[in-house]
Short mmCIF file of C-alpha atoms and ligand atoms in Angstrom, two decimals:
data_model
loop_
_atom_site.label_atom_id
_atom_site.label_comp_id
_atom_site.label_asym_id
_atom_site.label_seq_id
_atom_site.Cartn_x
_atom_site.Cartn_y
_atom_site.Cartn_z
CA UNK O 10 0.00 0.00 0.00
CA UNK O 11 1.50 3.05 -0.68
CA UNK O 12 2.10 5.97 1.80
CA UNK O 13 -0.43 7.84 -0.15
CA UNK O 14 -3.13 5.55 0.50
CA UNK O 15 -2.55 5.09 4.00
CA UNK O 16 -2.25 8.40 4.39
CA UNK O 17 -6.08 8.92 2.77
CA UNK O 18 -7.25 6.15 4.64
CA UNK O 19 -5.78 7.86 8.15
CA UNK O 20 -7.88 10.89 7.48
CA UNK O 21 -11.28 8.71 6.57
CA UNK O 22 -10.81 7.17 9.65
CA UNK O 23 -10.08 10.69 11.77
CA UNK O 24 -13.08 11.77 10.27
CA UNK O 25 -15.11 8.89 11.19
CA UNK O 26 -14.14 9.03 14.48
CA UNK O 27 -15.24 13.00 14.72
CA UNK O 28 -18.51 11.66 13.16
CA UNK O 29 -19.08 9.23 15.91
CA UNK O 30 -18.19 11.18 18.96
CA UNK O 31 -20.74 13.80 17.81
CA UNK O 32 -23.44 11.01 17.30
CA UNK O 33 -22.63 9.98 20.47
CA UNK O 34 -22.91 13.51 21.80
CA UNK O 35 -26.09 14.36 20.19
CA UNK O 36 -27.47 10.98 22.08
CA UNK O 37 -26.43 12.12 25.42
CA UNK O 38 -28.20 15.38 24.82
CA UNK O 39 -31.55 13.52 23.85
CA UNK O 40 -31.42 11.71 26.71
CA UNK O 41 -31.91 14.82 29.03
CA UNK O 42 -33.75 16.91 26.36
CA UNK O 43 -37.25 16.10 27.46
CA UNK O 44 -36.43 16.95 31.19
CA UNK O 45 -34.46 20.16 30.05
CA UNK O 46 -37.83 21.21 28.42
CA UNK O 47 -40.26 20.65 31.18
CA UNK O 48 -37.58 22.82 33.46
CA UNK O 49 -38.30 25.36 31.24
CA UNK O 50 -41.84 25.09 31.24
CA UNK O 51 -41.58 25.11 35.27
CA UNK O 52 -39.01 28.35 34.80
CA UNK O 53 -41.64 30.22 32.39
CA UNK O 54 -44.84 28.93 34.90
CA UNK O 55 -42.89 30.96 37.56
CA UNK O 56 -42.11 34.09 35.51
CA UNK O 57 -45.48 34.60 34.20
CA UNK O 58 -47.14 33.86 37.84
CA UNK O 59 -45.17 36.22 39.43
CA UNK O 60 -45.02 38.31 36.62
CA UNK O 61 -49.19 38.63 37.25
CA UNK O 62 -48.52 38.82 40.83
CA UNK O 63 -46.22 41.94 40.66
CA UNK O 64 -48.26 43.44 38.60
CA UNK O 65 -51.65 43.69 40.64
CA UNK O 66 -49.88 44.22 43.62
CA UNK O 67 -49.69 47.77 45.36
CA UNK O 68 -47.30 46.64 47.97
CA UNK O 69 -43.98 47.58 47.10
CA UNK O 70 -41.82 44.99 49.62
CA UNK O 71 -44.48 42.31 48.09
CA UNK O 72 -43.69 43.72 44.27
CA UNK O 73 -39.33 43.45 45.03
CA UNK O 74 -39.57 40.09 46.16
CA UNK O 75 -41.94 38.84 42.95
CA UNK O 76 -39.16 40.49 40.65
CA UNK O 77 -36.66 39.11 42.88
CA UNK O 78 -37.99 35.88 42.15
CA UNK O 79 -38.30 36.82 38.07
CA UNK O 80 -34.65 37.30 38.23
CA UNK O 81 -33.88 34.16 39.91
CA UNK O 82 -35.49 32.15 37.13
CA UNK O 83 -34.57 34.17 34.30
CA UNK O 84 -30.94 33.95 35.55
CA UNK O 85 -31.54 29.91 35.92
CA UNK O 86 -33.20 29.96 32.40
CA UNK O 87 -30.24 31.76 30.81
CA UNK O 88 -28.01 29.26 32.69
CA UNK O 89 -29.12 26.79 31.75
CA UNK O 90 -29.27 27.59 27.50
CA UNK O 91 -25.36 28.64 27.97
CA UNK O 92 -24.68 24.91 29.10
CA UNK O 93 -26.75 23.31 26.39
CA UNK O 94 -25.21 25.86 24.19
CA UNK O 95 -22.11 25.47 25.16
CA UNK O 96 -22.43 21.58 24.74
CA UNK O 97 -24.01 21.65 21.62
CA UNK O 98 -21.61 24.40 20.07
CA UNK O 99 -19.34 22.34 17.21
CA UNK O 100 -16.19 23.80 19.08
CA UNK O 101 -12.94 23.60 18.57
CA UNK O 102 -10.95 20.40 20.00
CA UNK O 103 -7.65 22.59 21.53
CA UNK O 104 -7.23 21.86 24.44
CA UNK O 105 -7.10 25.02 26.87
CA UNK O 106 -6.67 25.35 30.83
CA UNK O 107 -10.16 24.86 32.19
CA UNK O 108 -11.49 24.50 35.74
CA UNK O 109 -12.86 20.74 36.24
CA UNK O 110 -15.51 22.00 38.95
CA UNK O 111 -16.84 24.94 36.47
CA UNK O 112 -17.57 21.75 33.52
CA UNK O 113 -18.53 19.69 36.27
CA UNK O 114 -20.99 22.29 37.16
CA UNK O 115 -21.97 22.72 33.79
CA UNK O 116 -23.31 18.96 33.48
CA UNK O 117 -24.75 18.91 36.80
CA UNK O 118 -27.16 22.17 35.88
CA UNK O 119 -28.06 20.34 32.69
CA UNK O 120 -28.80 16.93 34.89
CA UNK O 121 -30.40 17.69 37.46
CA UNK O 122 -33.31 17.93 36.41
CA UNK O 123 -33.45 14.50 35.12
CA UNK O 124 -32.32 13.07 38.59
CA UNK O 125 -34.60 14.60 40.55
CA UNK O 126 -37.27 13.04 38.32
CA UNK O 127 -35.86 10.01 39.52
CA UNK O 128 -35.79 10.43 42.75
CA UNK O 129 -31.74 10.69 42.70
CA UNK O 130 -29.87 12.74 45.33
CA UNK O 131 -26.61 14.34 44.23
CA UNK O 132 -23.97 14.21 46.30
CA UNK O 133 -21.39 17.09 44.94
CA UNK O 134 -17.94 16.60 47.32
CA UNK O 135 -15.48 19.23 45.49
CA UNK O 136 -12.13 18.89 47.45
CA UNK O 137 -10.14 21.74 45.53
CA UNK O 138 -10.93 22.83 41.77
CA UNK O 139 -8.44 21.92 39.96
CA UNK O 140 -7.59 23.53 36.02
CA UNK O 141 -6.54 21.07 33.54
CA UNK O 142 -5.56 21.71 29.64
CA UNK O 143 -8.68 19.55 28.54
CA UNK O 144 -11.17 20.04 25.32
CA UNK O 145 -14.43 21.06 27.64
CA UNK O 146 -16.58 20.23 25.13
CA UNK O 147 -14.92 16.27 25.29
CA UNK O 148 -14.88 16.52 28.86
CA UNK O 149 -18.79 17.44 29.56
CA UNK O 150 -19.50 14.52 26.75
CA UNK O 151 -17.80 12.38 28.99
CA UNK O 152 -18.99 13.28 32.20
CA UNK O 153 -22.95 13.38 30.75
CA UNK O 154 -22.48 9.89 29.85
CA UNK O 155 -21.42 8.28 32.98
CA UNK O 156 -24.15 10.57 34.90
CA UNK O 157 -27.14 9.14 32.38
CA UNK O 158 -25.63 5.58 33.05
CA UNK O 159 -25.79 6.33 36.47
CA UNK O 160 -29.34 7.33 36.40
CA UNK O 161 -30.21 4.50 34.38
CA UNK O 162 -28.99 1.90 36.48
CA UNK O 163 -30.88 3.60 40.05
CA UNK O 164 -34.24 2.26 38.21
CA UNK O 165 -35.64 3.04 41.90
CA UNK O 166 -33.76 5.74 43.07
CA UNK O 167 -30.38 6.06 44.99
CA UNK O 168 -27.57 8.28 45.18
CA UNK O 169 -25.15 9.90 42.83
CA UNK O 170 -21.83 11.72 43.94
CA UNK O 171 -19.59 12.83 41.90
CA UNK O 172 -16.26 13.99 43.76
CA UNK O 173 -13.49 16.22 42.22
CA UNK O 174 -9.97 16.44 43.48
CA UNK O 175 -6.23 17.15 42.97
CA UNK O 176 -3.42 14.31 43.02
CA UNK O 177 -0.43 16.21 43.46
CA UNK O 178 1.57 13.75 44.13
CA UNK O 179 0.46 12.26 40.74
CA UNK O 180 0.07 15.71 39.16
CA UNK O 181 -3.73 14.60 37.57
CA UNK O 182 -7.08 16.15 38.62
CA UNK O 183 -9.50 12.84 40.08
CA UNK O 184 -13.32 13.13 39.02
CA UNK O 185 -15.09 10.30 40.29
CA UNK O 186 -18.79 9.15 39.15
CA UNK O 187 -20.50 7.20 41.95
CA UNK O 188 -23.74 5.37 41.98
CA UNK O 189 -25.87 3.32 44.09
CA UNK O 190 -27.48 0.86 41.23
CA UNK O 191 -27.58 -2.70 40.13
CA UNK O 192 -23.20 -2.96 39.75
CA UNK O 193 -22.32 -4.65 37.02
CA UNK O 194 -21.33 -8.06 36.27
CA UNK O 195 -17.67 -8.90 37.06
CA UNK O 196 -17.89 -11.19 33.76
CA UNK O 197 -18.96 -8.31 32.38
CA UNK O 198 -16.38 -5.26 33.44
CA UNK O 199 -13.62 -6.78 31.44
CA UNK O 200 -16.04 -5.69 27.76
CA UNK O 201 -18.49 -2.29 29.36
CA UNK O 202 -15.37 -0.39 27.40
CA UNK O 203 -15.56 -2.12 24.08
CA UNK O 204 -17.67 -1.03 21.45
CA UNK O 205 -21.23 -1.79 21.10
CA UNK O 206 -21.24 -4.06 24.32
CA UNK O 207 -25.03 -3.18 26.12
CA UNK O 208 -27.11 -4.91 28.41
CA UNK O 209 -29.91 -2.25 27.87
CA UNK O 210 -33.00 -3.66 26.06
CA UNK O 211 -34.65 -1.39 23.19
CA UNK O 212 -37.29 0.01 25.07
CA UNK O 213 -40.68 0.75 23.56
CA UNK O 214 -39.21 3.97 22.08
CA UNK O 215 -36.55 2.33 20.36
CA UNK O 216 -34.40 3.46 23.04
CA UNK O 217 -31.99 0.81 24.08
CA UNK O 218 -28.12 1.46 24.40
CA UNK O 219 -26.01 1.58 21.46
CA UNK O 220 -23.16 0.34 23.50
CA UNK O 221 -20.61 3.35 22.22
CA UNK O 222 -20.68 5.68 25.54
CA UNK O 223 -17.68 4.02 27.29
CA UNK O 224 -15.85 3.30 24.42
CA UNK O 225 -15.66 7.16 23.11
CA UNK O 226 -15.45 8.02 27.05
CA UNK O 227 -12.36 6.10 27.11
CA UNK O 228 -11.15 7.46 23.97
CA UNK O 229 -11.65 10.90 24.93
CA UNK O 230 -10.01 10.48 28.51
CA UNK O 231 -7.01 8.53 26.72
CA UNK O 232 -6.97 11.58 23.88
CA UNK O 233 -5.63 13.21 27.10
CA UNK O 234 -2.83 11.39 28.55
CA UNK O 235 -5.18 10.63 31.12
CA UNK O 236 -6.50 6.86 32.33
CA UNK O 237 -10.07 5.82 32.90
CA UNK O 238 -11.29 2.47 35.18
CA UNK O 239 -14.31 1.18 36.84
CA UNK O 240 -14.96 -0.44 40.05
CA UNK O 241 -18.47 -2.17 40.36
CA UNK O 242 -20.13 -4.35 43.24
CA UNK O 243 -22.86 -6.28 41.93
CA UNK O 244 -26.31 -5.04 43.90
CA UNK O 245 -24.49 -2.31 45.75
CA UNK O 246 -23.62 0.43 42.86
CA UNK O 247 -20.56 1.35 40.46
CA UNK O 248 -17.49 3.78 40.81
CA UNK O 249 -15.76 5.49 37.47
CA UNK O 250 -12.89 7.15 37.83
CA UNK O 251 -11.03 9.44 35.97
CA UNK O 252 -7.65 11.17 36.01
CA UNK O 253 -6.47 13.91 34.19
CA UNK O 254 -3.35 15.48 33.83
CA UNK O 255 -2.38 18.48 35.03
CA UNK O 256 -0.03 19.79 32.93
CA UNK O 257 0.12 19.80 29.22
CA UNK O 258 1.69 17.31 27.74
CA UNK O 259 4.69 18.22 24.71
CA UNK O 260 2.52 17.85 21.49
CA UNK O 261 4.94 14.63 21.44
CA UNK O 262 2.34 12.27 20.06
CA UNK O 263 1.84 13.58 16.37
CA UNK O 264 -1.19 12.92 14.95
CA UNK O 265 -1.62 9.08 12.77
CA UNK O 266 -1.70 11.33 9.67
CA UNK O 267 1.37 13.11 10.42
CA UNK O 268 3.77 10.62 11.46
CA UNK O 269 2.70 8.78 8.14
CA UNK O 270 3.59 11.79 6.31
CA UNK O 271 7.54 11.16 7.88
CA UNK O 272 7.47 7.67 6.68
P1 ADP I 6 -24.95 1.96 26.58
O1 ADP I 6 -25.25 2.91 27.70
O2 ADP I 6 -25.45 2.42 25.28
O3 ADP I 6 -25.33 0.53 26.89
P2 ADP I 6 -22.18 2.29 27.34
O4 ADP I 6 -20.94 2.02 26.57
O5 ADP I 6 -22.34 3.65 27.92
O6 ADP I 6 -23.36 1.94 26.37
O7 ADP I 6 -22.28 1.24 28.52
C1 ADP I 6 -22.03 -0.12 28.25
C2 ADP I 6 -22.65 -0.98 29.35
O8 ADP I 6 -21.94 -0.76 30.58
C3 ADP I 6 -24.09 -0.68 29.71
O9 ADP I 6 -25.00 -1.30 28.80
C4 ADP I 6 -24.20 -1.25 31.11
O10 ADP I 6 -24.34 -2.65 31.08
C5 ADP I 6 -22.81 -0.97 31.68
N1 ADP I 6 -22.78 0.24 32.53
C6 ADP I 6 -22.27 1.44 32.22
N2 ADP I 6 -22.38 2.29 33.25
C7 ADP I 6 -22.96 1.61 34.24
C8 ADP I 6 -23.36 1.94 35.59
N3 ADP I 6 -23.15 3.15 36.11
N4 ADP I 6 -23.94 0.97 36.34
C9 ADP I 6 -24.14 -0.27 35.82
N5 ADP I 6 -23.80 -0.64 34.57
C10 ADP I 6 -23.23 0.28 33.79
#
């Protein structure tokens, strides 16, 4: 084959994989879509209540505590588009210096929603807040997936924390994903990673797993120097962890295309 060839064939391939991590992004976000639009139904009951309120009322303390509230939920509202934005945006994949607890936050305002709903408390433990050189957009992908796994396997409820610290000793930022659902196999930890593994049925919707969240989580964590595992107790819940490093590392590790081109 000539260096040519491989050469085309290195780009198809970098392109398919750009094509898939946006399919897979796109599914995350239609997973929480239909709980993202109810809080906004919620957020515009509220304006236009107190809205009403405000306006028939002569009592001035009563009237700056109604627009108080307006401003709370407008605030929430525009916080809330900015993250899907934000997630939705095609952006560029540089990586750039970015706090973990501000992306963290990010998911969680886009989420929680969708736990409450089922009956899922949140258990946010920030140690320190950390600033790794991380594509966000990758990062919130990521971190969207394991939370909708999480959700999905507390059919009746449970707890999620999600815990955020430094290594220094290590020099990598620590985000771990926590649940209190069914585990998973231990016959089945070794494949959760490889493509297309599931163990969700299509639901009547259609809806069942495609089995490519892990695998482009990994992918994306390993895109940056960083290392992902799992730890799992059958019945009792599942543990993800991630580490990132802290400091960029020397664009060392030339892209398939280009090292081809040295050949
Ligand atoms: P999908 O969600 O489409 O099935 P994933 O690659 O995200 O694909 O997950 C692969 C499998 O890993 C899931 O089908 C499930 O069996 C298992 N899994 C992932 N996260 C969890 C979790 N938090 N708790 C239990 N099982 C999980």
């Amino acid at each position: 084959m000539s260096p040519n060839t491989i050469l085309e064939q290195g780009s198809e391939f970098e392109a398919l994989k750009a094509q898939l991590l946006q399919a897979q992004k796109l599914s995350s976000v239609g997973a929480i879509a239909s709980s993202v639009a109810h809080e906004f139904n919620n957020i515009l009951t509220s304006l236009l209540n107190y809205t009403k309120l405000a306006m028939k009322s002569q009592d001035e303390d009563f009237r700056n505590q109604a627009l108080d509230k307006i401003l709370k939920s407008s605030q929430r509202a525009a916080t809330i588009v900015n993250s899907m934005l934000g997630f939705a945006r095609k952006s560029s994949v540089k990586k750039e210096p970015v706090s973990l607890a501000k992306l963290l936050d990010e998911v969680l305002v886009l989420t929680e929603k969708d736990l409450h709903k089922h009956q899922i408390k949140l258990n946010k433990i920030i140690h320190d807040e950390p600033t790794a050189p991380v594509v966000a957009v990758h990062i919130e992908q990521v971190l969207l997936n394991l939370i909708i796994n999480a959700r999905q396997a507390m059919k009746s409820g449970g707890t999620l924390k999600v815990e955020l610290k430094t290594c220094p000793e290590q020099e990598v930022a620590e985000i771990i994903v926590s649940d209190t659902g069914h585990g998973i196999q231990p016959d089945n930890l070794r494949k959760i990673f490889d493509p297309f593994f599931t163990t969700k049925d299509p639901d009547n919707n259609n809806q069942g797993g495609t089995g490519l969240g892990l695998s482009v989580c990994r992918q994306i964590i390993e895109n940056h120097q960083g290392r992902m595992r799992v730890e799992s107790i059958l019945g009792k819940g599942t543990s993800f962890i991630i580490k990132l490093p802290l400091k960029a590392e020397e664009e060392t590790q030339n892209t398939f295309a280009e090292t081809l081109k040295t050949l």
